[in-house]
């Protein structure tokens, strides 16, 4: 009888642990993924939000989000940078100012490389929208970044 009671308690405890462990690890499961940058739209400088020129030739730029980290890779120039993300409710702050890259890489070179990936400064804010399950749009002050899930 004691053995059977122990097995029931053990089974129930194991089932409860399994159910609890299925809880989401990251705060935004839609963001946390690997994304391929598909298109960069440069917005009008007067703040109207209307694209004035679109760069359709974005190749080899990949973003990865996990927990509160972001990674950007641009294969053609060998760029691989990491930043910190902060959810600010209506926007996402991305901070690359603490990145210590390869020896000799200064902040100006990092900022120049980030511009090639649609990020206008070391600390940027973007509004995040998801038009469908496989795409994401980050809208900043100067750029709109269109991604497809990778």
mmCIF file of C-alpha atoms in Angstrom:
data_model
loop_
_atom_site.group_PDB
_atom_site.id
_atom_site.type_symbol
_atom_site.label_atom_id
_atom_site.label_comp_id
_atom_site.label_asym_id
_atom_site.label_seq_id
_atom_site.Cartn_x
_atom_site.Cartn_y
_atom_site.Cartn_z
ATOM 1 C CA UNK A 1 0.000 0.000 0.000
ATOM 2 C CA UNK A 2 2.798 2.442 0.901
ATOM 3 C CA UNK A 3 4.620 1.639 -2.313
ATOM 4 C CA UNK A 4 1.514 2.344 -4.394
ATOM 5 C CA UNK A 5 0.874 5.663 -2.547
ATOM 6 C CA UNK A 6 4.467 6.712 -3.129
ATOM 7 C CA UNK A 7 4.181 5.951 -6.858
ATOM 8 C CA UNK A 8 0.972 8.016 -7.139
ATOM 9 C CA UNK A 9 2.517 11.005 -5.328
ATOM 10 C CA UNK A 10 5.675 10.714 -7.404
ATOM 11 C CA UNK A 11 3.641 10.541 -10.647
ATOM 12 C CA UNK A 12 1.532 13.575 -9.748
ATOM 13 C CA UNK A 13 4.621 15.578 -8.750
ATOM 14 C CA UNK A 14 6.368 14.634 -11.997
ATOM 15 C CA UNK A 15 3.309 15.632 -14.051
ATOM 16 C CA UNK A 16 3.105 19.006 -12.266
ATOM 17 C CA UNK A 17 6.792 19.687 -12.906
ATOM 18 C CA UNK A 18 6.310 18.847 -16.569
ATOM 19 C CA UNK A 19 3.371 21.241 -16.922
ATOM 20 C CA UNK A 20 5.225 24.050 -15.142
ATOM 21 C CA UNK A 21 8.344 23.537 -17.273
ATOM 22 C CA UNK A 22 6.311 24.195 -20.443
ATOM 23 C CA UNK A 23 5.992 27.840 -19.428
ATOM 24 C CA UNK A 24 7.628 30.288 -21.816
ATOM 25 C CA UNK A 25 11.227 31.171 -21.018
ATOM 26 C CA UNK A 26 11.383 34.487 -22.876
ATOM 27 C CA UNK A 27 9.046 37.449 -22.441
ATOM 28 C CA UNK A 28 8.121 37.736 -26.140
ATOM 29 C CA UNK A 29 8.140 34.429 -28.001
ATOM 30 C CA UNK A 30 7.309 36.160 -31.283
ATOM 31 C CA UNK A 31 10.493 38.271 -31.143
ATOM 32 C CA UNK A 32 12.818 35.553 -29.894
ATOM 33 C CA UNK A 33 13.964 33.869 -33.050
ATOM 34 C CA UNK A 34 16.361 34.211 -35.967
ATOM 35 C CA UNK A 35 15.342 36.792 -38.546
ATOM 36 C CA UNK A 36 16.687 37.602 -42.026
ATOM 37 C CA UNK A 37 16.671 41.303 -42.868
ATOM 38 C CA UNK A 38 14.745 41.492 -46.113
ATOM 39 C CA UNK A 39 14.387 45.230 -46.792
ATOM 40 C CA UNK A 40 15.417 48.572 -45.319
ATOM 41 C CA UNK A 41 13.176 51.591 -45.943
ATOM 42 C CA UNK A 42 14.773 54.946 -45.234
ATOM 43 C CA UNK A 43 12.180 57.341 -43.855
ATOM 44 C CA UNK A 44 11.720 60.981 -44.776
ATOM 45 C CA UNK A 45 13.836 63.284 -42.637
ATOM 46 C CA UNK A 46 10.863 65.508 -41.744
ATOM 47 C CA UNK A 47 9.415 62.727 -39.586
ATOM 48 C CA UNK A 48 6.389 62.038 -41.780
ATOM 49 C CA UNK A 49 7.186 58.323 -41.813
ATOM 50 C CA UNK A 50 6.851 58.062 -45.587
ATOM 51 C CA UNK A 51 9.632 56.011 -47.200
ATOM 52 C CA UNK A 52 11.692 58.116 -49.617
ATOM 53 C CA UNK A 53 14.030 55.412 -50.817
ATOM 54 C CA UNK A 54 13.974 51.656 -50.402
ATOM 55 C CA UNK A 55 17.038 49.447 -50.423
ATOM 56 C CA UNK A 56 15.848 46.143 -51.883
ATOM 57 C CA UNK A 57 19.336 44.656 -52.073
ATOM 58 C CA UNK A 58 19.863 43.557 -48.484
ATOM 59 C CA UNK A 59 21.847 40.326 -48.565
ATOM 60 C CA UNK A 60 23.414 38.296 -45.803
ATOM 61 C CA UNK A 61 22.121 40.266 -42.799
ATOM 62 C CA UNK A 62 20.712 38.166 -39.978
ATOM 63 C CA UNK A 63 19.363 39.163 -36.579
ATOM 64 C CA UNK A 64 18.900 36.818 -33.638
ATOM 65 C CA UNK A 65 16.917 37.616 -30.491
ATOM 66 C CA UNK A 66 17.015 35.559 -27.287
ATOM 67 C CA UNK A 67 15.898 36.754 -23.856
ATOM 68 C CA UNK A 68 17.350 40.283 -23.609
ATOM 69 C CA UNK A 69 20.117 39.893 -26.182
ATOM 70 C CA UNK A 70 20.341 40.642 -29.888
ATOM 71 C CA UNK A 71 22.969 39.516 -32.374
ATOM 72 C CA UNK A 72 23.470 40.997 -35.841
ATOM 73 C CA UNK A 73 25.560 39.278 -38.492
ATOM 74 C CA UNK A 74 26.469 40.752 -41.876
ATOM 75 C CA UNK A 75 28.400 38.080 -43.694
ATOM 76 C CA UNK A 76 29.812 40.210 -46.521
ATOM 77 C CA UNK A 77 31.905 42.329 -44.113
ATOM 78 C CA UNK A 78 32.399 39.702 -41.389
ATOM 79 C CA UNK A 79 30.376 41.665 -38.837
ATOM 80 C CA UNK A 80 29.074 39.891 -35.746
ATOM 81 C CA UNK A 81 27.868 42.210 -32.952
ATOM 82 C CA UNK A 82 25.875 41.709 -29.779
ATOM 83 C CA UNK A 83 23.612 44.125 -27.969
ATOM 84 C CA UNK A 84 21.124 44.306 -25.133
ATOM 85 C CA UNK A 85 17.383 44.756 -25.641
ATOM 86 C CA UNK A 86 15.031 46.476 -23.218
ATOM 87 C CA UNK A 87 11.256 46.182 -23.614
ATOM 88 C CA UNK A 88 9.867 49.674 -22.982
ATOM 89 C CA UNK A 89 6.210 48.755 -23.479
ATOM 90 C CA UNK A 90 5.494 50.612 -26.715
ATOM 91 C CA UNK A 91 9.016 50.250 -28.096
ATOM 92 C CA UNK A 92 12.141 48.099 -27.999
ATOM 93 C CA UNK A 93 15.421 49.755 -27.036
ATOM 94 C CA UNK A 94 18.514 48.121 -28.566
ATOM 95 C CA UNK A 95 21.868 49.070 -27.025
ATOM 96 C CA UNK A 96 25.193 48.177 -28.675
ATOM 97 C CA UNK A 97 27.272 50.676 -26.663
ATOM 98 C CA UNK A 98 28.678 47.972 -24.367
ATOM 99 C CA UNK A 99 29.881 45.739 -27.211
ATOM 100 C CA UNK A 100 33.608 45.000 -27.093
ATOM 101 C CA UNK A 101 34.366 43.755 -30.576
ATOM 102 C CA UNK A 102 37.589 42.589 -32.158
ATOM 103 C CA UNK A 103 40.789 44.336 -31.148
ATOM 104 C CA UNK A 104 41.138 47.730 -32.761
ATOM 105 C CA UNK A 105 37.446 48.170 -33.602
ATOM 106 C CA UNK A 106 36.340 51.576 -32.399
ATOM 107 C CA UNK A 107 32.804 52.803 -31.762
ATOM 108 C CA UNK A 108 32.747 54.824 -35.008
ATOM 109 C CA UNK A 109 33.528 51.731 -37.086
ATOM 110 C CA UNK A 110 30.873 49.785 -35.185
ATOM 111 C CA UNK A 111 28.309 52.534 -35.767
ATOM 112 C CA UNK A 112 29.180 52.664 -39.460
ATOM 113 C CA UNK A 113 28.705 48.887 -39.767
ATOM 114 C CA UNK A 114 25.402 49.036 -37.867
ATOM 115 C CA UNK A 115 24.088 51.634 -40.349
ATOM 116 C CA UNK A 116 24.560 49.051 -43.113
ATOM 117 C CA UNK A 117 22.088 46.891 -41.159
ATOM 118 C CA UNK A 118 19.495 49.648 -40.619
ATOM 119 C CA UNK A 119 20.528 50.715 -37.113
ATOM 120 C CA UNK A 120 21.255 54.451 -37.009
ATOM 121 C CA UNK A 121 23.074 54.658 -33.644
ATOM 122 C CA UNK A 122 24.592 52.555 -30.875
ATOM 123 C CA UNK A 123 21.383 53.010 -28.860
ATOM 124 C CA UNK A 124 18.181 52.887 -30.932
ATOM 125 C CA UNK A 125 14.462 52.483 -30.329
ATOM 126 C CA UNK A 126 12.097 50.563 -32.571
ATOM 127 C CA UNK A 127 8.380 49.872 -32.602
ATOM 128 C CA UNK A 128 7.828 46.137 -33.219
ATOM 129 C CA UNK A 129 4.946 44.843 -35.361
ATOM 130 C CA UNK A 130 4.173 41.405 -36.749
ATOM 131 C CA UNK A 131 2.168 41.510 -40.010
ATOM 132 C CA UNK A 132 1.927 37.704 -39.985
ATOM 133 C CA UNK A 133 3.490 34.661 -38.299
ATOM 134 C CA UNK A 134 6.617 34.685 -40.453
ATOM 135 C CA UNK A 135 7.475 38.374 -40.681
ATOM 136 C CA UNK A 136 8.380 41.257 -38.413
ATOM 137 C CA UNK A 137 8.802 45.009 -38.887
ATOM 138 C CA UNK A 138 11.017 47.225 -36.714
ATOM 139 C CA UNK A 139 10.157 50.899 -37.210
ATOM 140 C CA UNK A 140 12.636 53.469 -35.952
ATOM 141 C CA UNK A 141 13.059 57.228 -36.373
ATOM 142 C CA UNK A 142 15.020 56.946 -39.612
ATOM 143 C CA UNK A 143 14.437 53.417 -40.886
ATOM 144 C CA UNK A 144 11.852 50.695 -41.223
ATOM 145 C CA UNK A 145 13.339 47.185 -41.185
ATOM 146 C CA UNK A 146 11.372 44.303 -42.737
ATOM 147 C CA UNK A 147 12.322 40.786 -41.643
ATOM 148 C CA UNK A 148 11.334 37.248 -42.524
ATOM 149 C CA UNK A 149 11.642 34.409 -40.041
ATOM 150 C CA UNK A 150 14.777 32.407 -40.698
#
